[in-house]
Amino acid sequence: MSKTDKIKKKHDKIFAKTFGSTGNTKAFLEMALPEMFLKVVDLSKLRIDKTRYVDDRFKDSFTDMVFKTKMKRYSATGPGKAEEIAVDIYILFEHKSFRDEAILIQLLCYMYLMWQKDFDAKRPLRVIVPFVFYHGKAKWNIPRNFNEQFDVSDEMREFLLNYRYILFDTADWNFQDERNVGLRDNVFLLTALSLMKSAFNKDIEAIREIFKFWQEKGFTGNKEKVSFFLAYISETKDISQDKLEKLMEETKIDGGEIMPTLADRLRKEGEKRGVKIGEERGVKRGEKIGEKRGKLETARKLIARGVDINVIAEATGFPQQEIEKLASSVH
């Protein structure tokens, strides 16, 4: 696995841990969704939809996080009367730590898989709102509307398939923004957003601000969560544990109890990666051995049938001398 892939997995992990909590997601959406959207969606009913919709062909491209809630709608029940009814609405979360030109197709594929389940079950197609969470280094300038990627006239565009995704770009988000006032007590969420926003720059000032925030909120007592964030900082910004401990001391945080927890976490994660790599290599080695044994068995059968050695060598890929040696052992 390349260094880029490892870092991407770290970004995916912090995203999944943050938004795997409905409390965090609800607080985030109240801040991030357009005002119009908030008027018609009941976020108090928000829950994670654990159904897997992603096809194996796309499993490396999708974050696969879907939230289900209720949408308010009014239905006429008589002359001059309207009754509020609740309708399911699905918010499709897609996380990107890099600028991805394929996003419009990926989201469409994802929605299609969800609608296909509805069609197969003979039920009405669900309402799906795609939401892209982006915190990459490059500027996100990919069209928001699906039909904007086609170079056609406005008149022709009306006939093309279309949908629009909501974009949250951490480059446009500020930790000190007034919109975050309601999030000040959600230390985990604000920390995660701040770290993902600063993940691609080497400036450590953002880290100092986070440490001060932890100190202010008494968050440093939660060793497990603090070590989780420190591991993310260490591996995405390539900051040593000694440097982290020094930064903590500058902000009056006692790293005496936290740093051993961090070291243990990094050690365990390293062991897991080592086991996984070992397993992958073992599988590949096993496949090669199995392939060779299969070819040897084929060669033996062909030799027994009296097939020319040159033909057997060409068919199996083995050197002619090896076939001759095998033939002498068979006879």
mmCIF file of C-alpha atoms in Angstrom:
data_model
loop_
_atom_site.group_PDB
_atom_site.id
_atom_site.type_symbol
_atom_site.label_atom_id
_atom_site.label_comp_id
_atom_site.label_asym_id
_atom_site.label_seq_id
_atom_site.Cartn_x
_atom_site.Cartn_y
_atom_site.Cartn_z
ATOM 1 C CA MET A 1 0.000 0.000 0.000
ATOM 2 C CA SER A 2 1.407 3.408 -0.986
ATOM 3 C CA LYS A 3 1.874 6.262 1.494
ATOM 4 C CA THR A 4 -0.954 8.150 -0.253
ATOM 5 C CA ASP A 5 -3.340 5.221 0.236
ATOM 6 C CA LYS A 6 -2.367 4.966 3.914
ATOM 7 C CA ILE A 7 -3.061 8.662 4.492
ATOM 8 C CA LYS A 8 -6.382 8.394 2.632
ATOM 9 C CA LYS A 9 -7.396 5.568 4.965
ATOM 10 C CA LYS A 10 -6.567 7.791 7.941
ATOM 11 C CA HIS A 11 -8.843 10.516 6.540
ATOM 12 C CA ASP A 12 -11.598 7.962 5.949
ATOM 13 C CA LYS A 13 -11.196 6.661 9.491
ATOM 14 C CA ILE A 14 -11.591 10.043 11.207
ATOM 15 C CA PHE A 15 -14.562 10.847 8.953
ATOM 16 C CA ALA A 16 -16.261 7.529 9.753
ATOM 17 C CA LYS A 17 -15.629 7.838 13.498
ATOM 18 C CA THR A 18 -16.935 11.410 13.558
ATOM 19 C CA PHE A 19 -20.083 10.879 11.515
ATOM 20 C CA GLY A 20 -20.692 7.386 12.814
ATOM 21 C CA SER A 21 -22.320 9.252 15.701
ATOM 22 C CA THR A 22 -25.842 10.530 14.966
ATOM 23 C CA GLY A 23 -25.310 13.226 17.597
ATOM 24 C CA ASN A 24 -22.279 14.586 15.745
ATOM 25 C CA THR A 25 -24.013 14.299 12.368
ATOM 26 C CA LYS A 26 -27.149 16.082 13.568
ATOM 27 C CA ALA A 27 -25.099 18.945 15.037
ATOM 28 C CA PHE A 28 -23.030 19.169 11.856
ATOM 29 C CA LEU A 29 -26.039 19.186 9.512
ATOM 30 C CA GLU A 30 -27.754 21.898 11.547
ATOM 31 C CA MET A 31 -24.710 24.044 10.801
ATOM 32 C CA ALA A 32 -23.939 22.869 7.248
ATOM 33 C CA LEU A 33 -27.293 22.418 5.507
ATOM 34 C CA PRO A 34 -28.922 25.300 3.589
ATOM 35 C CA GLU A 35 -31.567 27.158 5.617
ATOM 36 C CA MET A 36 -34.290 26.135 3.171
ATOM 37 C CA PHE A 37 -33.407 22.495 3.745
ATOM 38 C CA LEU A 38 -33.551 22.808 7.523
ATOM 39 C CA LYS A 39 -37.103 24.145 7.313
ATOM 40 C CA VAL A 40 -38.448 20.944 5.787
ATOM 41 C CA VAL A 41 -36.249 18.264 7.395
ATOM 42 C CA ASP A 42 -36.786 16.926 10.905
ATOM 43 C CA LEU A 43 -33.262 16.160 12.121
ATOM 44 C CA SER A 44 -34.561 14.940 15.475
ATOM 45 C CA LYS A 45 -35.502 11.727 13.629
ATOM 46 C CA LEU A 46 -32.027 11.294 12.129
ATOM 47 C CA ARG A 47 -30.492 7.820 12.222
ATOM 48 C CA ILE A 48 -27.801 5.926 10.368
ATOM 49 C CA ASP A 49 -29.048 3.598 7.652
ATOM 50 C CA LYS A 50 -26.851 0.525 8.077
ATOM 51 C CA THR A 51 -27.949 -1.087 4.797
ATOM 52 C CA ARG A 52 -25.020 -1.666 2.444
ATOM 53 C CA TYR A 53 -25.816 -0.228 -0.970
ATOM 54 C CA VAL A 54 -22.376 -0.198 -2.555
ATOM 55 C CA ASP A 55 -21.554 -2.736 -5.224
ATOM 56 C CA ASP A 56 -18.185 -4.499 -4.745
ATOM 57 C CA ARG A 57 -16.982 -2.829 -7.934
ATOM 58 C CA PHE A 58 -17.235 0.570 -6.200
ATOM 59 C CA LYS A 59 -16.273 -0.308 -2.612
ATOM 60 C CA ASP A 60 -12.894 1.472 -2.877
ATOM 61 C CA SER A 61 -14.504 4.649 -4.248
ATOM 62 C CA PHE A 62 -17.343 5.147 -1.797
ATOM 63 C CA THR A 63 -17.415 6.040 1.867
ATOM 64 C CA ASP A 64 -20.863 4.426 2.078
ATOM 65 C CA MET A 65 -22.551 6.491 4.793
ATOM 66 C CA VAL A 66 -26.280 7.075 4.508
ATOM 67 C CA PHE A 67 -28.557 8.831 6.975
ATOM 68 C CA LYS A 68 -32.298 8.492 7.101
ATOM 69 C CA THR A 69 -34.651 11.073 8.590
ATOM 70 C CA LYS A 70 -38.103 12.576 8.053
ATOM 71 C CA MET A 71 -39.155 15.351 5.712
ATOM 72 C CA LYS A 72 -42.170 17.517 6.514
ATOM 73 C CA ARG A 73 -44.764 17.765 3.809
ATOM 74 C CA TYR A 74 -48.260 19.158 3.748
ATOM 75 C CA SER A 75 -51.183 17.337 2.208
ATOM 76 C CA ALA A 76 -54.595 18.876 1.582
ATOM 77 C CA THR A 77 -57.289 17.089 3.616
ATOM 78 C CA GLY A 78 -60.202 19.294 2.687
ATOM 79 C CA PRO A 79 -61.167 22.792 1.563
ATOM 80 C CA GLY A 80 -58.690 25.253 3.050
ATOM 81 C CA LYS A 81 -57.034 22.595 5.220
ATOM 82 C CA ALA A 82 -53.590 21.020 5.155
ATOM 83 C CA GLU A 83 -52.160 18.200 7.228
ATOM 84 C CA GLU A 84 -48.473 17.751 7.919
ATOM 85 C CA ILE A 85 -47.185 14.291 7.020
ATOM 86 C CA ALA A 86 -43.731 12.790 7.476
ATOM 87 C CA VAL A 87 -41.863 11.375 4.471
ATOM 88 C CA ASP A 88 -38.576 9.457 4.592
ATOM 89 C CA ILE A 89 -35.564 11.287 3.161
ATOM 90 C CA TYR A 90 -32.075 9.852 2.752
ATOM 91 C CA ILE A 91 -28.916 11.958 2.981
ATOM 92 C CA LEU A 92 -26.060 10.321 1.110
ATOM 93 C CA PHE A 93 -22.701 11.301 2.622
ATOM 94 C CA GLU A 94 -19.655 11.036 0.382
ATOM 95 C CA HIS A 95 -16.257 11.921 1.843
ATOM 96 C CA LYS A 96 -13.414 13.188 -0.329
ATOM 97 C CA SER A 97 -9.899 14.073 0.800
ATOM 98 C CA PHE A 98 -8.829 14.742 -2.797
ATOM 99 C CA ARG A 99 -10.391 16.445 -5.798
ATOM 100 C CA ASP A 100 -12.225 13.719 -7.705
ATOM 101 C CA GLU A 101 -13.556 14.342 -11.223
ATOM 102 C CA ALA A 102 -15.539 11.105 -11.011
ATOM 103 C CA ILE A 103 -17.735 12.329 -8.141
ATOM 104 C CA LEU A 104 -20.797 13.037 -10.313
ATOM 105 C CA ILE A 105 -20.763 9.520 -11.752
ATOM 106 C CA GLN A 106 -19.994 7.951 -8.361
ATOM 107 C CA LEU A 107 -22.939 9.656 -6.688
ATOM 108 C CA LEU A 108 -25.216 8.706 -9.571
ATOM 109 C CA CYS A 109 -24.117 5.052 -9.324
ATOM 110 C CA TYR A 110 -24.735 5.090 -5.596
ATOM 111 C CA MET A 111 -28.236 6.567 -5.967
ATOM 112 C CA TYR A 112 -29.023 4.090 -8.735
ATOM 113 C CA LEU A 113 -28.129 1.162 -6.450
ATOM 114 C CA MET A 114 -30.450 2.525 -3.770
ATOM 115 C CA TRP A 115 -33.290 3.085 -6.234
ATOM 116 C CA GLN A 116 -32.750 -0.366 -7.724
ATOM 117 C CA LYS A 117 -33.519 -1.854 -4.310
ATOM 118 C CA ASP A 118 -36.741 0.174 -4.216
ATOM 119 C CA PHE A 119 -37.687 -0.970 -7.705
ATOM 120 C CA ASP A 120 -36.966 -4.626 -6.920
ATOM 121 C CA ALA A 121 -39.073 -4.353 -3.754
ATOM 122 C CA LYS A 122 -41.902 -2.717 -5.762
ATOM 123 C CA ARG A 123 -42.012 0.383 -3.575
ATOM 124 C CA PRO A 124 -41.853 4.104 -4.470
ATOM 125 C CA LEU A 125 -38.371 5.466 -5.128
ATOM 126 C CA ARG A 126 -36.956 7.145 -2.052
ATOM 127 C CA VAL A 127 -35.916 10.797 -1.815
ATOM 128 C CA ILE A 128 -32.093 10.990 -1.822
ATOM 129 C CA VAL A 129 -30.033 14.130 -1.236
ATOM 130 C CA PRO A 130 -26.304 13.714 -2.053
ATOM 131 C CA PHE A 131 -23.897 15.536 0.271
ATOM 132 C CA VAL A 132 -20.156 15.828 -0.432
ATOM 133 C CA PHE A 133 -17.774 16.503 2.470
ATOM 134 C CA TYR A 134 -14.452 17.729 1.079
ATOM 135 C CA HIS A 135 -11.216 18.654 2.852
ATOM 136 C CA GLY A 136 -8.570 18.248 0.168
ATOM 137 C CA LYS A 137 -5.640 20.450 -0.775
ATOM 138 C CA ALA A 138 -6.750 21.428 -4.300
ATOM 139 C CA LYS A 139 -9.627 23.822 -4.926
ATOM 140 C CA TRP A 140 -12.942 22.031 -5.469
ATOM 141 C CA ASN A 141 -14.247 23.415 -8.768
ATOM 142 C CA ILE A 142 -16.248 20.430 -9.992
ATOM 143 C CA PRO A 143 -19.791 21.255 -11.217
ATOM 144 C CA ARG A 144 -22.514 20.896 -8.590
ATOM 145 C CA ASN A 145 -25.215 19.990 -11.121
ATOM 146 C CA PHE A 146 -24.868 16.763 -13.076
ATOM 147 C CA ASN A 147 -25.957 18.297 -16.400
ATOM 148 C CA GLU A 148 -23.384 21.110 -16.141
ATOM 149 C CA GLN A 149 -20.644 18.743 -17.288
ATOM 150 C CA PHE A 150 -22.162 18.598 -20.785
ATOM 151 C CA ASP A 151 -21.222 21.257 -23.325
ATOM 152 C CA VAL A 152 -24.691 21.938 -24.725
ATOM 153 C CA SER A 153 -27.079 24.859 -24.985
ATOM 154 C CA ASP A 154 -29.423 25.719 -22.109
ATOM 155 C CA GLU A 155 -32.356 24.597 -24.240
ATOM 156 C CA MET A 156 -30.802 21.161 -24.753
ATOM 157 C CA ARG A 157 -29.716 20.929 -21.088
ATOM 158 C CA GLU A 158 -33.376 20.818 -20.036
ATOM 159 C CA PHE A 159 -33.670 17.355 -21.547
ATOM 160 C CA LEU A 160 -30.623 15.889 -19.798
ATOM 161 C CA LEU A 161 -30.559 13.879 -16.606
ATOM 162 C CA ASN A 162 -29.810 16.142 -13.672
ATOM 163 C CA TYR A 163 -29.310 16.251 -9.914
ATOM 164 C CA ARG A 164 -27.448 18.616 -7.566
ATOM 165 C CA TYR A 165 -25.300 17.739 -4.570
ATOM 166 C CA ILE A 166 -24.726 19.817 -1.442
ATOM 167 C CA LEU A 167 -21.048 20.642 -0.892
ATOM 168 C CA PHE A 168 -19.306 21.254 2.424
ATOM 169 C CA ASP A 169 -15.740 22.363 1.773
ATOM 170 C CA THR A 170 -13.625 22.799 4.906
ATOM 171 C CA ALA A 171 -11.661 25.507 3.055
ATOM 172 C CA ASP A 172 -14.740 27.733 3.455
ATOM 173 C CA TRP A 173 -15.272 26.770 7.105
ATOM 174 C CA ASN A 174 -13.796 28.695 10.034
ATOM 175 C CA PHE A 175 -13.368 27.304 13.541
ATOM 176 C CA GLN A 176 -14.196 30.726 15.006
ATOM 177 C CA ASP A 177 -17.264 31.301 12.804
ATOM 178 C CA GLU A 178 -20.502 32.361 14.530
ATOM 179 C CA ARG A 179 -22.242 29.365 12.990
ATOM 180 C CA ASN A 180 -20.168 27.163 15.294
ATOM 181 C CA VAL A 181 -21.400 28.771 18.519
ATOM 182 C CA GLY A 182 -23.917 25.971 18.973
ATOM 183 C CA LEU A 183 -21.133 23.417 18.533
ATOM 184 C CA ARG A 184 -18.760 24.755 21.166
ATOM 185 C CA ASP A 185 -19.630 21.980 23.592
ATOM 186 C CA ASN A 186 -19.177 19.279 20.965
ATOM 187 C CA VAL A 187 -15.413 19.107 21.313
ATOM 188 C CA PHE A 188 -15.028 15.909 19.310
ATOM 189 C CA LEU A 189 -16.872 17.290 16.254
ATOM 190 C CA LEU A 190 -15.097 20.660 16.238
ATOM 191 C CA THR A 191 -11.725 18.963 16.709
ATOM 192 C CA ALA A 192 -12.373 16.552 13.827
ATOM 193 C CA LEU A 193 -13.492 19.351 11.485
ATOM 194 C CA SER A 194 -10.480 21.485 12.409
ATOM 195 C CA LEU A 195 -8.019 18.638 11.904
ATOM 196 C CA MET A 196 -9.483 17.620 8.559
ATOM 197 C CA LYS A 197 -9.397 21.259 7.434
ATOM 198 C CA SER A 198 -5.700 21.587 8.313
ATOM 199 C CA ALA A 199 -4.668 18.070 7.301
ATOM 200 C CA PHE A 200 -2.768 19.131 4.195
ATOM 201 C CA ASN A 201 -0.742 22.042 5.547
ATOM 202 C CA LYS A 202 2.376 21.871 7.682
ATOM 203 C CA ASP A 203 1.427 24.855 9.849
ATOM 204 C CA ILE A 204 1.150 23.671 13.449
ATOM 205 C CA GLU A 205 -0.651 26.790 14.677
ATOM 206 C CA ALA A 206 -4.001 25.048 14.110
ATOM 207 C CA ILE A 207 -2.782 22.243 16.394
ATOM 208 C CA ARG A 208 -1.928 24.744 19.128
ATOM 209 C CA GLU A 209 -5.424 26.237 18.866
ATOM 210 C CA ILE A 210 -6.975 22.788 19.190
ATOM 211 C CA PHE A 211 -4.870 21.995 22.255
ATOM 212 C CA LYS A 212 -5.938 25.298 23.851
ATOM 213 C CA PHE A 213 -9.547 24.429 23.069
ATOM 214 C CA TRP A 214 -9.119 21.023 24.720
ATOM 215 C CA GLN A 215 -7.671 22.652 27.789
ATOM 216 C CA GLU A 216 -10.508 25.170 27.944
ATOM 217 C CA LYS A 217 -13.166 22.426 27.692
ATOM 218 C CA GLY A 218 -11.452 19.909 29.976
ATOM 219 C CA PHE A 219 -11.236 17.422 27.103
ATOM 220 C CA THR A 220 -7.720 16.251 27.926
ATOM 221 C CA GLY A 221 -9.064 13.865 30.539
ATOM 222 C CA ASN A 222 -10.481 11.668 27.777
ATOM 223 C CA LYS A 223 -7.265 9.827 26.977
ATOM 224 C CA GLU A 224 -8.760 7.483 24.374
ATOM 225 C CA LYS A 225 -10.278 10.238 22.219
ATOM 226 C CA VAL A 226 -7.250 12.515 22.634
ATOM 227 C CA SER A 227 -4.880 9.710 21.577
ATOM 228 C CA PHE A 228 -7.116 9.006 18.562
ATOM 229 C CA PHE A 229 -6.734 12.619 17.389
ATOM 230 C CA LEU A 230 -3.013 12.708 18.224
ATOM 231 C CA ALA A 231 -2.480 9.593 16.097
ATOM 232 C CA TYR A 232 -4.266 11.312 13.191
ATOM 233 C CA ILE A 233 -2.108 14.430 13.644
ATOM 234 C CA SER A 234 1.076 12.397 13.903
ATOM 235 C CA GLU A 235 0.450 10.344 10.773
ATOM 236 C CA THR A 236 -1.073 12.999 8.488
ATOM 237 C CA LYS A 237 1.307 15.812 9.411
ATOM 238 C CA ASP A 238 4.330 13.577 10.024
ATOM 239 C CA ILE A 239 4.894 15.066 13.494
ATOM 240 C CA SER A 240 6.935 13.025 15.965
ATOM 241 C CA GLN A 241 5.578 12.082 19.375
ATOM 242 C CA ASP A 242 8.294 14.214 20.997
ATOM 243 C CA LYS A 243 7.139 17.257 18.995
ATOM 244 C CA LEU A 244 3.524 16.609 19.946
ATOM 245 C CA GLU A 245 4.442 16.333 23.613
ATOM 246 C CA LYS A 246 6.325 19.623 23.403
ATOM 247 C CA LEU A 247 3.299 21.343 21.802
ATOM 248 C CA MET A 248 1.099 19.970 24.560
ATOM 249 C CA GLU A 249 3.440 21.299 27.222
ATOM 250 C CA GLU A 250 3.329 24.755 25.584
ATOM 251 C CA THR A 251 -0.450 24.777 26.017
ATOM 252 C CA LYS A 252 -0.248 23.490 29.615
ATOM 253 C CA ILE A 253 -1.471 19.975 28.769
ATOM 254 C CA ASP A 254 0.124 17.160 30.742
ATOM 255 C CA GLY A 255 1.126 14.544 28.229
ATOM 256 C CA GLY A 256 2.468 12.181 30.888
ATOM 257 C CA GLU A 257 -0.621 9.962 30.816
ATOM 258 C CA ILE A 258 -1.682 10.609 27.218
ATOM 259 C CA MET A 259 1.553 9.894 25.343
ATOM 260 C CA PRO A 260 1.864 6.254 26.505
ATOM 261 C CA THR A 261 -1.707 5.699 25.300
ATOM 262 C CA LEU A 262 -0.771 7.247 21.946
ATOM 263 C CA ALA A 263 2.376 5.139 21.675
ATOM 264 C CA ASP A 264 0.357 2.004 22.428
ATOM 265 C CA ARG A 265 -2.275 2.954 19.808
ATOM 266 C CA LEU A 266 0.349 3.563 17.129
ATOM 267 C CA ARG A 267 2.081 0.290 18.010
ATOM 268 C CA LYS A 268 -1.166 -1.701 17.764
ATOM 269 C CA GLU A 269 -2.136 -0.040 14.477
ATOM 270 C CA GLY A 270 1.324 -0.826 13.130
ATOM 271 C CA GLU A 271 0.919 -4.456 14.164
ATOM 272 C CA LYS A 272 -2.498 -4.652 12.479
ATOM 273 C CA ARG A 273 -1.068 -3.226 9.270
ATOM 274 C CA GLY A 274 1.795 -5.715 9.472
ATOM 275 C CA VAL A 275 -0.589 -8.642 9.927
ATOM 276 C CA LYS A 276 -2.765 -7.462 7.030
ATOM 277 C CA ILE A 277 0.236 -7.008 4.739
ATOM 278 C CA GLY A 278 1.501 -10.439 5.806
ATOM 279 C CA GLU A 279 -1.869 -12.005 5.059
ATOM 280 C CA GLU A 280 -2.030 -10.324 1.642
ATOM 281 C CA ARG A 281 1.466 -11.496 0.803
ATOM 282 C CA GLY A 282 0.615 -14.986 2.059
ATOM 283 C CA VAL A 283 -2.444 -15.138 -0.194
ATOM 284 C CA LYS A 284 -0.445 -14.002 -3.211
ATOM 285 C CA ARG A 285 2.308 -16.517 -2.448
ATOM 286 C CA GLY A 286 -0.310 -19.241 -2.027
ATOM 287 C CA GLU A 287 -1.886 -18.321 -5.341
ATOM 288 C CA LYS A 288 1.486 -18.554 -7.090
ATOM 289 C CA ILE A 289 2.233 -21.919 -5.512
ATOM 290 C CA GLY A 290 -1.213 -23.207 -6.462
ATOM 291 C CA GLU A 291 -0.816 -21.973 -10.006
ATOM 292 C CA LYS A 292 2.553 -23.697 -10.348
ATOM 293 C CA ARG A 293 1.201 -26.964 -8.952
ATOM 294 C CA GLY A 294 -1.698 -26.828 -11.401
ATOM 295 C CA LYS A 295 0.666 -26.393 -14.330
ATOM 296 C CA LEU A 296 2.867 -29.235 -13.112
ATOM 297 C CA GLU A 297 -0.146 -31.528 -12.950
ATOM 298 C CA THR A 298 -1.110 -30.483 -16.487
ATOM 299 C CA ALA A 299 2.437 -31.168 -17.679
ATOM 300 C CA ARG A 300 2.408 -34.672 -16.124
ATOM 301 C CA LYS A 301 -0.887 -35.527 -17.852
ATOM 302 C CA LEU A 302 0.404 -34.296 -21.215
ATOM 303 C CA ILE A 303 3.633 -36.264 -20.792
ATOM 304 C CA ALA A 304 1.642 -39.412 -19.974
ATOM 305 C CA ARG A 305 -0.288 -38.935 -23.206
ATOM 306 C CA GLY A 306 2.913 -38.672 -25.189
ATOM 307 C CA VAL A 307 2.597 -35.002 -26.151
ATOM 308 C CA ASP A 308 5.764 -33.451 -27.589
ATOM 309 C CA ILE A 309 7.979 -31.787 -24.935
ATOM 310 C CA ASN A 310 8.209 -28.528 -26.919
ATOM 311 C CA VAL A 311 4.408 -28.297 -27.037
ATOM 312 C CA ILE A 312 4.159 -28.937 -23.261
ATOM 313 C CA ALA A 313 6.794 -26.280 -22.525
ATOM 314 C CA GLU A 314 4.908 -23.734 -24.611
ATOM 315 C CA ALA A 315 1.557 -24.605 -23.002
ATOM 316 C CA THR A 316 2.770 -24.452 -19.385
ATOM 317 C CA GLY A 317 5.499 -21.834 -19.607
ATOM 318 C CA PHE A 318 8.063 -24.163 -18.017
ATOM 319 C CA PRO A 319 11.601 -24.403 -19.501
ATOM 320 C CA GLN A 320 12.142 -27.387 -21.823
ATOM 321 C CA GLN A 321 14.838 -28.798 -19.498
ATOM 322 C CA GLU A 322 12.354 -28.828 -16.600
ATOM 323 C CA ILE A 323 9.800 -30.695 -18.743
ATOM 324 C CA GLU A 324 12.472 -33.253 -19.728
ATOM 325 C CA LYS A 325 13.369 -33.747 -16.049
ATOM 326 C CA LEU A 326 9.701 -34.159 -15.168
ATOM 327 C CA ALA A 327 9.244 -36.634 -18.052
ATOM 328 C CA SER A 328 12.084 -38.815 -16.786
ATOM 329 C CA SER A 329 10.472 -38.998 -13.329
ATOM 330 C CA VAL A 330 7.053 -39.843 -14.829
ATOM 331 C CA HIS A 331 8.468 -42.708 -16.896
#
